[in-house]
């Protein structure tokens, strides 16, 4: 038994809508069913195959009317064949009420709402024919001879005796769209408005393909070939990357805005192109049953990516410990990763119990009065020490290629300023090599017991 | 008399506020007794006024940070600290190395933006932000962000001599920290951390709190040094002191090298 088809026709207000909305709507409709076609200004969807998936006719219709890009559809109609749905849509446009239109049987639909019958309006009127049933009751051969095969075929399609043939909308494999800018953009932030329209289009494509975007490229074309006496490249581009695939465009939009704020346009741009570089299958976030597990804040990777996009990679850094002796060489900082590292089992850190929690950027030379170190004119009082550190004496045994940090020979002390705070200071020890050059031991402050 | 029996969120001005949100014990019994609900409040802005960055504020915050980080497993973000974090020492103090983040803002505006972003991130458990010249509007925005994160510990350091210190505050807790000698110990004792609670939900605290300025090992050393210099000035020469074993089972029992000679 053949499955009864079910067609839905939608129409939007035509005036003043941006051009890409047409494309966005067909991609949006493709998430509900693969059978989507435009007939003039009306969008047709054949939903018999996916109606159950979306929770039945009523639920699907509600979703169609509420979730579309841009404004909501002004009119909608349903029917067993595409022409019936279209005919009812036209009746609705003529101001008939929904219940009246839905109650009208197929045979009672006026022929004025059938496209194929319109060229013959004068003849049909004179023949006294009023609706589809009257036309269908005429002898087929005579009808074909008089009005052409087109009307006969349209009647067959309308009554479900012949298949509906349309140019179905298809989803491109790759996303790559170009939009003209409404006016020449002189600065990168001026591109943002058009970029936002492209991102809205991208979102429809991603949802229909069940993908999330990882990386995309925004490029803009110049409307001149030379600037400042130099030839321009045809395109200038910026990349945006994120660690987790996303479908919602809020995060990408903010990343893009931060990046564009730092970009200098080589010349005024005339058009904008958005291209997807990398996607990954989309997994919707799992919601938790327990209320307290709901996270109250944004994910780590968004925070790091946004901070890096706005202030550069140096603004959020994470420590790395190095297996080297000597306080300066023991740690270095790298840009924080968008993926939060798993907490490693606490590594044994061999550190002096008296080492301070805070260091200066670089050891600072201390002045000396009568051979004693002074900090900002105040004599330091040594409280604990010396704590001897000598590193690097073994480096002469290693191959030269390893480039170890410079050897260190120091005596560390905890010293107190006259006004109270404690400092971590050291005295350079004279090694066999240094003895020849340095006359007196030098003092440095390296850390603060803050 | 306890809080009002009918209205649980009404308290008498002479009493500390009842617990309205979760807290983290500060690790200092003296301080916990004076803080409403017995600890640092979560999901709130805590303002610390510091005039000199060398003041020993680390020991005040470290116990709470360690216990909060180990329970939450989140990141500790340090925003524009006045010095470079010494990571091996921080790890030895109990903070996991994979959960440290150093944020650097080139300008005051960048720094306050970063503070807001860090406070809004679900994986950040604690933020220590140095915003010495922050404006009241920024601080209020930060407080509003913190209110949305029920498990965030947020400390903001302000310059005690700056305009923000004089301006009215939206933070439920405001403390002033300084390094000073405790007057009760008249013997020229080692400086301690003087904590003045300038603002809390409760009666004003007139007496400052005196807390140890450094971790137990260093503090023991300093105290013994002070006693030695005050009590028996005649004891010259190196004074060898056994240190408490703080770092767990690193070494079995005492070790000769775990002693420190004090410079005489």
XYZ file of C-alpha atoms in Angstrom:
714
model
C 0.000 0.000 0.000
C 1.501 3.327 -0.975
C 2.117 5.781 1.817
C -0.110 8.824 1.576
C 1.961 11.869 0.854
C 1.693 15.000 2.855
C 2.765 18.347 1.492
C 3.264 21.575 3.349
C 3.559 24.897 1.553
C 5.038 27.920 3.297
C 5.326 31.502 2.236
C 7.074 34.500 3.727
C 6.636 38.231 3.253
C 8.683 39.050 0.187
C 9.768 42.641 0.700
C 13.053 43.841 2.063
C 14.631 40.545 2.997
C 18.336 39.882 2.459
C 19.129 37.600 -0.441
C 20.836 34.846 1.536
C 17.699 34.257 3.579
C 16.217 32.356 0.642
C 19.161 29.941 0.768
C 19.065 29.752 4.548
C 15.404 28.772 4.434
C 15.889 25.884 2.050
C 18.771 24.556 4.187
C 16.694 25.024 7.267
C 13.844 23.075 5.682
C 16.238 20.272 4.745
C 16.632 19.377 8.395
C 12.999 18.274 8.449
C 12.828 16.330 5.213
C 15.007 15.724 2.175
C 12.159 16.708 -0.178
C 12.263 20.484 -0.319
C 11.561 22.624 -3.371
C 10.829 26.219 -4.207
C 7.835 26.959 -6.413
C 7.934 30.666 -7.064
C 7.916 32.374 -3.687
C 6.487 29.325 -1.908
C 8.530 26.608 -0.240
C 7.173 23.080 -0.574
C 8.040 20.272 1.844
C 6.967 16.672 1.465
C 6.939 15.331 5.016
C 5.203 11.925 4.961
C 8.534 10.168 5.545
C 9.646 12.169 8.555
C 6.396 13.227 10.154
C 6.617 10.639 12.896
C 10.188 11.579 13.703
C 9.107 15.112 14.473
C 6.204 14.067 16.625
C 3.298 14.082 14.187
C 1.740 16.540 11.819
C 0.748 19.151 14.355
C 4.087 19.193 16.192
C 6.011 19.391 12.946
C 3.881 22.235 11.680
C 4.340 24.134 14.901
C 8.093 23.723 14.612
C 8.081 24.851 11.012
C 6.141 27.945 11.885
C 8.313 28.897 14.839
C 11.932 27.983 14.126
C 12.638 29.316 10.648
C 15.359 31.870 9.955
C 14.162 35.429 9.622
C 10.526 36.279 10.107
C 7.904 33.585 10.648
C 5.993 32.360 7.568
C 2.945 34.487 6.936
C 0.947 31.718 5.320
C 0.962 27.968 5.332
C -1.230 25.281 3.843
C -1.272 21.494 3.617
C -2.471 19.012 1.088
C -2.186 15.479 -0.182
C -0.388 16.631 -3.329
C 1.884 19.565 -3.936
C -0.638 21.346 -6.156
C -3.368 21.043 -3.567
C -1.073 22.529 -0.934
C -0.128 25.345 -3.295
C -3.750 25.977 -4.234
C -4.756 26.210 -0.605
C -1.834 28.547 0.051
C -3.112 30.847 -2.703
C -6.618 30.762 -1.285
C -5.206 31.761 2.074
C -3.451 34.657 0.401
C -6.758 35.750 -1.042
C -7.980 36.146 2.497
C -9.914 32.926 3.056
C -9.868 31.624 6.611
C -7.747 28.541 7.419
C -10.680 26.387 8.457
C -12.601 27.239 5.312
C -9.635 26.419 3.098
C -8.870 23.146 4.883
C -12.511 22.035 4.603
C -12.586 22.586 0.854
C -12.414 19.247 -1.004
C -9.906 18.879 -3.809
C -12.656 18.765 -6.446
C -14.112 22.014 -5.113
C -10.917 24.037 -5.417
C -11.371 26.842 -7.977
C -9.318 26.471 -11.148
C -7.978 30.014 -10.715
C -5.483 28.708 -8.170
C -4.101 26.119 -10.590
C -1.108 27.523 -12.491
C -1.659 25.403 -15.609
C -5.255 26.595 -15.968
C -4.564 30.306 -15.796
C -3.587 30.869 -19.460
C -6.992 29.498 -20.460
C -8.944 31.600 -18.001
C -11.167 33.288 -20.580
C -12.207 30.030 -22.263
C -12.773 28.181 -19.012
C -14.888 31.045 -17.735
C -17.047 31.014 -20.840
C -17.453 27.257 -20.631
C -18.984 27.759 -17.206
C -16.389 25.658 -15.399
C -15.786 26.606 -11.805
C -13.503 24.167 -10.057
C -11.039 21.299 -10.413
C -13.794 18.705 -10.332
C -15.478 20.323 -13.344
C -12.214 20.230 -15.286
C -11.497 16.646 -14.287
C -14.974 15.550 -15.429
C -14.250 16.641 -19.016
C -13.152 13.938 -21.478
C -9.398 13.568 -21.222
C -8.657 13.468 -24.936
C -10.766 16.510 -25.675
C -9.199 18.394 -22.748
C -5.720 17.608 -24.045
C -6.621 18.635 -27.548
C -8.240 21.875 -26.470
C -5.894 23.063 -23.721
C -2.677 21.124 -24.298
C -1.079 18.273 -22.354
C 0.111 20.646 -19.618
C -3.296 21.133 -18.058
C -4.083 17.435 -18.266
C -0.813 16.561 -16.550
C -1.360 19.206 -13.896
C -4.775 17.723 -13.146
C -3.220 14.263 -12.874
C -0.622 15.579 -10.457
C -3.207 17.509 -8.488
C -5.384 14.421 -8.042
C -2.411 12.218 -7.217
C -2.446 10.155 -10.407
C 0.969 11.360 -11.586
C 4.129 11.979 -9.564
C 5.243 15.435 -8.479
C 8.486 16.413 -10.145
C 10.537 19.252 -8.776
C 14.093 20.440 -8.621
C 14.789 19.319 -5.096
C 17.030 21.450 -2.956
C 20.306 19.782 -2.076
C 22.868 20.538 0.570
C 26.382 21.282 -0.732
C 29.198 19.074 0.507
C 31.340 22.046 1.413
C 30.299 25.392 2.697
C 31.634 28.306 0.712
C 29.572 31.440 0.261
C 30.338 34.920 -0.956
C 28.270 37.984 -0.208
C 28.591 41.462 -1.594
C 29.070 44.046 1.100
C 26.240 46.594 1.161
C 28.898 49.293 0.931
C 32.672 49.367 0.723
C 34.207 48.533 4.073
C 37.211 50.623 5.070
C 37.906 48.910 8.380
C 37.765 45.286 9.484
C 35.000 45.733 12.080
C 32.766 47.043 9.287
C 32.877 43.541 7.795
C 31.230 42.130 10.859
C 27.646 42.823 9.897
C 27.925 40.872 6.662
C 29.987 38.179 8.353
C 27.145 37.711 10.791
C 24.748 37.067 7.905
C 27.153 34.464 6.522
C 27.422 32.833 9.926
C 23.655 32.602 10.141
C 23.683 30.796 6.806
C 26.481 28.535 8.012
C 24.465 27.575 11.046
C 21.612 26.300 8.872
C 24.052 24.286 6.820
C 25.655 22.774 9.923
C 22.374 21.768 11.510
C 21.162 20.170 8.290
C 24.419 18.241 7.941
C 24.591 17.365 11.651
C 28.058 18.824 11.863
C 29.796 21.272 14.136
C 32.417 23.654 12.836
C 36.015 23.580 14.086
C 37.725 26.024 11.781
C 36.580 28.545 9.235
C 38.110 31.198 7.067
C 36.733 34.651 6.432
C 38.186 36.308 3.360
C 37.437 39.621 1.748
C 38.040 40.845 -1.760
C 39.302 44.292 -2.635
C 37.678 46.400 -5.287
C 40.973 47.788 -6.448
C 44.065 46.108 -7.749
C 46.679 48.400 -6.284
C 46.980 50.347 -3.076
C 49.740 52.754 -2.174
C 51.613 51.925 -5.348
C 51.780 48.231 -4.628
C 49.836 45.369 -6.140
C 47.243 43.880 -3.811
C 46.595 40.184 -3.372
C 43.079 39.325 -4.570
C 41.983 38.196 -1.115
C 42.882 38.890 2.466
C 41.771 36.326 5.016
C 41.634 35.511 8.696
C 41.090 32.114 10.299
C 38.996 31.288 13.314
C 39.477 28.051 15.182
C 37.785 26.522 18.166
C 38.558 23.393 20.153
C 35.062 21.912 20.345
C 32.740 21.640 17.346
C 29.992 24.230 17.610
C 26.710 24.902 15.899
C 25.681 27.959 17.856
C 27.348 30.954 16.281
C 27.572 33.179 19.371
C 31.051 31.994 20.314
C 32.422 32.132 16.757
C 30.897 35.534 16.254
C 32.684 36.884 19.315
C 35.971 35.275 18.273
C 35.586 36.762 14.828
C 34.795 40.182 16.252
C 37.918 40.070 18.431
C 40.063 39.000 15.498
C 38.651 41.566 13.116
C 39.265 44.272 15.701
C 42.972 43.560 15.336
C 43.106 43.190 11.553
C 44.224 46.051 9.331
C 42.556 46.053 5.909
C 45.020 46.500 3.052
C 42.401 48.356 1.027
C 38.618 48.881 1.132
C 36.823 45.564 0.691
C 33.886 44.935 -1.580
C 32.826 41.355 -0.918
C 33.149 38.791 1.810
C 33.592 35.035 1.591
C 33.101 32.474 4.322
C 34.599 29.041 3.909
C 34.518 26.109 6.286
C 37.929 24.524 6.746
C 37.135 21.785 9.198
C 34.045 20.227 10.692
C 33.357 17.362 13.059
C 30.219 15.328 13.738
C 27.944 17.210 16.050
C 27.111 15.712 19.415
C 24.518 17.703 21.257
C 25.464 18.389 24.873
C 24.209 15.778 27.285
C 21.919 17.275 29.823
C 22.088 16.009 33.353
C 19.220 14.693 35.389
C 20.624 16.212 38.548
C 20.149 19.946 38.853
C 23.424 20.594 40.662
C 25.467 19.231 37.804
C 24.321 21.959 35.495
C 27.374 24.071 34.826
C 26.970 27.714 35.642
C 29.392 29.434 33.366
C 30.969 28.984 30.019
C 33.295 26.149 29.132
C 37.027 26.476 29.546
C 37.933 26.424 25.873
C 35.660 29.351 25.089
C 37.217 31.442 27.812
C 40.764 30.654 26.657
C 39.996 31.129 22.972
C 38.290 34.431 23.531
C 41.079 35.727 25.773
C 43.696 34.712 23.213
C 41.722 36.188 20.331
C 41.371 39.507 22.089
C 44.646 39.987 23.920
C 47.048 37.596 22.221
C 48.406 34.223 23.296
C 50.522 35.746 26.049
C 47.587 36.881 28.137
C 46.673 33.468 29.550
C 49.616 31.207 30.264
C 50.054 27.954 32.135
C 53.205 26.775 33.897
C 55.446 23.930 32.827
C 57.948 22.533 35.277
C 61.376 21.614 33.986
C 63.641 19.020 35.499
C 66.457 21.477 35.875
C 68.051 22.928 38.960
C 68.273 26.626 39.527
C 65.214 28.725 40.364
C 65.040 30.631 37.080
C 65.250 27.555 34.886
C 62.795 25.388 36.788
C 59.632 26.776 35.250
C 58.498 28.309 32.029
C 55.124 29.486 30.786
C 53.254 28.460 27.662
C 49.925 29.705 26.281
C 47.088 27.899 28.002
C 45.563 25.110 25.944
C 41.893 25.140 25.003
C 41.673 21.607 26.391
C 41.989 21.594 30.150
C 44.680 19.050 31.094
C 43.642 16.223 33.336
C 44.990 16.694 36.834
C 48.143 14.618 36.912
C 49.082 12.748 40.060
C 51.008 15.169 42.206
C 54.551 14.988 41.020
C 57.213 15.018 43.656
C 58.475 18.543 43.591
C 61.762 18.904 45.303
C 61.838 22.439 46.501
C 63.448 24.112 49.426
C 60.955 24.452 52.250
C 61.999 28.054 52.664
C 61.613 28.985 49.004
C 59.132 31.847 48.548
C 55.918 31.626 46.563
C 56.762 34.642 44.435
C 59.766 35.541 42.332
C 60.888 38.721 40.679
C 60.942 38.808 36.877
C 64.721 38.644 37.018
C 67.092 38.735 39.990
C 67.717 42.330 40.930
C 71.160 43.512 41.911
C 71.389 44.852 45.453
C 73.560 47.758 46.476
C 75.981 47.155 49.259
C 76.912 49.246 52.242
C 79.975 48.157 54.135
C 79.775 44.815 52.443
C 76.161 44.230 53.528
C 73.243 44.142 51.079
C 70.695 46.937 51.019
C 67.251 47.006 49.458
C 66.009 50.450 48.433
C 68.353 52.138 50.816
C 67.480 49.947 53.791
C 69.969 47.545 55.226
C 68.748 43.960 55.055
C 68.811 41.724 58.078
C 69.715 38.133 57.253
C 67.440 35.776 59.158
C 68.189 32.334 57.764
C 70.845 30.834 55.602
C 73.079 30.301 53.928
C 71.374 27.678 51.848
C 73.876 26.670 49.267
C 72.954 25.925 45.686
C 75.442 24.830 43.109
C 74.288 23.600 39.736
C 75.761 22.885 36.414
C 79.159 21.598 37.508
C 78.312 18.402 35.690
C 77.553 20.107 32.395
C 81.158 19.868 31.329
C 80.618 16.121 31.268
C 77.671 16.427 28.842
C 77.870 16.940 25.087
C 77.893 20.584 24.118
C 74.746 20.300 21.983
C 72.436 20.096 24.988
C 72.871 23.759 25.876
C 72.204 23.516 29.590
C 71.376 26.645 31.592
C 74.328 28.540 32.869
C 75.803 27.052 36.031
C 74.742 28.659 39.270
C 76.721 28.915 42.486
C 74.837 30.797 45.146
C 74.169 31.075 48.851
C 70.514 31.846 49.560
C 69.310 33.784 52.582
C 65.993 34.888 53.966
C 66.400 38.584 54.584
C 64.171 41.105 56.256
C 63.639 44.688 55.195
C 63.682 47.301 57.909
C 59.925 47.825 57.519
C 59.122 44.150 57.922
C 58.599 42.218 54.661
C 60.871 39.297 53.894
C 62.915 38.805 50.745
C 64.745 35.864 49.270
C 68.246 37.043 48.471
C 71.393 35.324 47.359
C 75.068 35.973 47.275
C 76.973 34.893 44.215
C 79.699 32.548 45.186
C 83.019 32.854 43.620
C 83.738 29.808 41.607
C 87.081 28.895 40.314
C 86.266 30.662 37.064
C 84.784 33.757 38.672
C 87.508 34.354 41.151
C 89.721 36.011 38.646
C 87.150 38.642 37.573
C 84.859 39.549 40.454
C 86.461 41.412 43.282
C 83.669 41.216 45.874
C 80.640 38.887 46.073
C 77.552 40.376 44.524
C 74.110 40.262 46.159
C 70.796 39.814 44.388
C 67.166 39.717 45.468
C 65.196 37.006 43.704
C 61.988 36.316 45.598
C 59.421 37.846 47.881
C 57.652 36.242 50.821
C 54.422 38.016 49.969
C 19.924 35.780 70.926
C 19.981 33.970 67.602
C 18.814 35.382 64.303
C 15.242 36.436 63.944
C 13.094 33.318 64.299
C 10.646 34.136 61.496
C 12.683 35.914 58.883
C 15.769 33.868 58.327
C 17.418 36.490 56.133
C 17.098 39.247 58.709
C 19.835 39.583 61.257
C 20.521 41.980 64.049
C 23.240 44.484 63.367
C 25.001 43.329 66.494
C 25.378 39.767 65.220
C 27.168 38.161 62.288
C 24.957 37.344 59.335
C 23.655 33.793 59.126
C 24.955 31.649 56.307
C 23.279 32.574 53.045
C 25.743 30.960 50.678
C 28.443 28.341 50.980
C 31.788 29.299 52.469
C 35.309 27.961 52.492
C 37.095 27.825 55.830
C 40.035 30.209 55.716
C 42.255 27.843 57.674
C 42.795 30.445 60.384
C 40.529 29.871 63.367
C 40.886 33.477 64.508
C 39.672 34.792 61.193
C 36.928 32.201 60.711
C 35.392 33.259 64.015
C 35.004 36.801 62.743
C 33.749 36.039 59.234
C 30.003 35.594 58.716
C 29.179 31.893 58.315
C 32.718 31.010 59.351
C 34.790 31.374 56.220
C 35.416 33.085 52.914
C 32.102 33.479 51.115
C 31.734 31.812 47.729
C 29.987 33.525 44.836
C 30.926 36.952 46.135
C 33.566 39.569 45.633
C 36.108 39.728 48.455
C 38.150 42.910 48.451
C 41.604 42.981 49.967
C 43.266 46.345 50.434
C 47.026 46.133 50.312
C 49.330 49.131 50.386
C 52.586 47.249 49.826
C 52.671 44.229 47.531
C 55.392 42.697 49.715
C 52.930 42.345 52.594
C 52.626 38.641 53.435
C 49.133 37.993 52.122
C 49.854 34.535 50.624
C 49.647 32.672 53.897
C 46.254 34.231 54.566
C 44.724 32.859 51.361
C 46.708 29.701 50.707
C 44.899 27.251 53.042
C 41.506 28.169 51.595
C 42.809 28.050 48.027
C 44.365 24.629 48.524
C 41.285 23.097 50.108
C 38.927 24.721 47.600
C 41.028 23.688 44.603
C 41.339 20.112 45.803
C 37.595 19.844 46.397
C 36.447 21.581 43.207
C 39.239 20.488 40.915
C 39.041 23.797 39.099
C 41.634 26.229 37.897
C 43.242 28.880 40.064
C 43.600 32.020 37.966
C 46.160 34.626 39.018
C 45.501 37.908 37.288
C 48.380 40.384 37.117
C 50.087 39.309 40.338
C 52.788 41.770 41.391
C 55.425 39.032 41.201
C 56.053 35.929 39.107
C 54.489 32.833 40.648
C 57.168 30.426 41.844
C 55.497 27.270 40.638
C 57.594 24.617 42.454
C 56.865 26.347 45.754
C 53.166 26.671 44.941
C 53.013 22.984 44.060
C 54.820 22.097 47.259
C 52.237 24.161 49.111
C 49.501 21.938 47.672
C 48.274 23.554 44.461
C 48.295 21.236 41.427
C 50.518 22.489 38.627
C 47.992 21.621 35.911
C 45.451 23.927 37.519
C 47.415 27.136 37.614
C 46.709 29.911 35.159
C 48.526 33.208 34.933
C 46.508 35.973 33.296
C 48.218 39.127 32.119
C 46.385 42.234 31.034
C 48.427 44.926 29.343
C 46.175 47.694 30.610
C 43.715 48.199 33.444
C 40.817 47.788 31.015
C 42.232 44.493 29.684
C 42.807 43.260 33.215
C 39.287 43.934 34.347
C 37.921 42.339 31.166
C 40.043 39.251 31.828
C 38.863 39.135 35.438
C 35.269 39.093 34.285
C 35.939 36.388 31.707
C 37.780 34.211 34.216
C 35.029 34.645 36.788
C 32.482 33.591 34.184
C 34.280 30.387 33.212
C 32.791 27.240 34.705
C 36.179 25.531 35.084
C 37.734 28.295 37.147
C 37.396 27.602 40.862
C 39.204 30.618 42.232
C 40.390 33.961 40.923
C 43.011 36.171 42.536
C 42.911 39.440 40.678
C 45.185 42.413 41.220
C 43.187 45.377 40.055
C 44.810 48.132 42.096
C 43.070 50.988 40.337
C 39.780 49.286 39.515
C 36.754 51.516 39.298
C 33.683 50.884 41.378
C 31.614 50.096 38.299
C 34.061 47.349 37.283
C 34.023 45.859 40.743
C 30.265 45.876 40.839
C 30.121 44.082 37.495
C 32.605 41.533 38.771
C 30.502 40.971 41.862
C 27.416 40.415 39.723
C 29.327 37.839 37.645
C 30.522 36.099 40.792
C 26.953 35.910 42.100
C 26.127 33.602 39.183
C 28.908 31.164 40.048
C 27.948 29.478 43.283
C 31.346 27.789 43.687
C 33.685 30.603 42.811
C 36.179 32.068 45.240
C 37.008 35.571 44.072
C 39.605 37.788 45.699
C 40.376 41.223 44.320
C 43.418 43.109 45.519
C 43.037 46.864 45.596
C 45.538 49.545 46.312
C 44.891 50.702 49.875
C 45.971 54.204 48.926
C 44.049 54.305 45.650
C 40.638 55.715 44.815
C 38.866 52.345 44.939
C 39.772 51.937 48.590
C 38.010 55.160 49.476
C 34.971 54.522 47.287
C 31.913 52.732 48.657
C 32.071 49.027 48.066
C 29.598 46.495 46.765
C 31.579 43.577 48.159
C 30.122 41.838 51.201
C 33.605 41.490 52.652
C 36.464 43.948 52.605
C 39.721 43.444 54.467
C 42.851 45.523 54.821
C 46.144 43.641 55.059
C 49.452 44.934 56.220
C 52.694 43.700 57.577
C 53.169 45.046 61.089
C 54.616 44.193 64.446
C 52.097 43.062 66.962
C 52.066 45.555 69.795
C 51.177 42.961 72.446
C 54.509 41.263 71.946
C 56.561 44.123 73.186
C 59.806 42.313 72.617
C 60.378 43.353 69.040
C 58.693 40.254 67.737
C 58.714 39.250 64.114
C 56.147 41.087 62.030
C 52.806 39.431 61.592
C 49.969 39.948 59.227
C 47.583 42.567 60.515
C 44.062 42.032 59.194
C 41.431 44.722 59.619
C 37.933 43.694 58.657
C 36.627 46.924 57.212
C 33.318 45.609 56.001
C 31.353 42.494 56.744
C 27.769 41.483 57.302
C 27.809 42.040 61.016
C 29.010 44.488 63.592
C 32.207 46.375 62.796
C 35.331 44.817 64.208
C 37.393 47.355 66.069
C 40.365 45.184 66.965
C 42.667 44.043 64.195
C 43.374 40.344 63.868
C 46.978 39.186 64.050
C 47.718 36.183 61.902
C 50.946 34.362 61.156
C 52.625 35.996 58.223
C 54.309 32.928 56.767
C 54.002 29.211 56.519
C 54.658 27.145 59.604
C 58.280 26.345 58.831
C 59.319 29.895 58.149
C 57.203 31.280 60.960
C 58.779 28.883 63.463
C 62.170 29.956 62.306
C 61.322 33.622 62.561
C 59.698 33.314 65.973
C 62.644 31.459 67.397
C 64.888 34.057 65.888
C 62.881 36.808 67.544
C 62.941 35.016 70.887
C 66.613 34.443 70.576
C 67.379 38.038 69.808
C 65.044 39.365 72.479
C 65.495 36.808 75.240
C 69.149 35.933 75.279
C 71.224 38.356 73.359
C 74.318 36.589 74.509
C 73.770 33.436 72.529
C 75.932 34.107 69.569
C 76.919 31.922 66.729
C 74.908 29.581 64.588
C 71.769 28.276 66.177
C 70.631 25.005 64.652
C 66.918 24.513 64.568
C 64.961 21.387 63.777
C 62.166 22.014 61.318
C 58.705 20.515 61.421
C 58.229 17.971 58.665
C 55.637 19.603 56.454
C 55.902 17.751 53.238
C 54.596 14.351 54.195
C 56.534 11.207 53.635
C 59.311 12.738 51.672
C 61.976 11.642 54.054
C 61.544 9.025 56.689
C 62.128 10.811 59.975
C 64.447 13.701 60.398
C 67.384 14.262 58.204
C 70.488 16.142 59.075
C 70.093 18.312 55.984
C 66.581 19.342 56.984
C 67.985 21.716 59.529
C 68.757 25.279 58.953
C 71.553 27.204 60.437
C 70.541 30.677 61.352
C 72.832 33.424 60.336
C 74.024 34.995 63.519
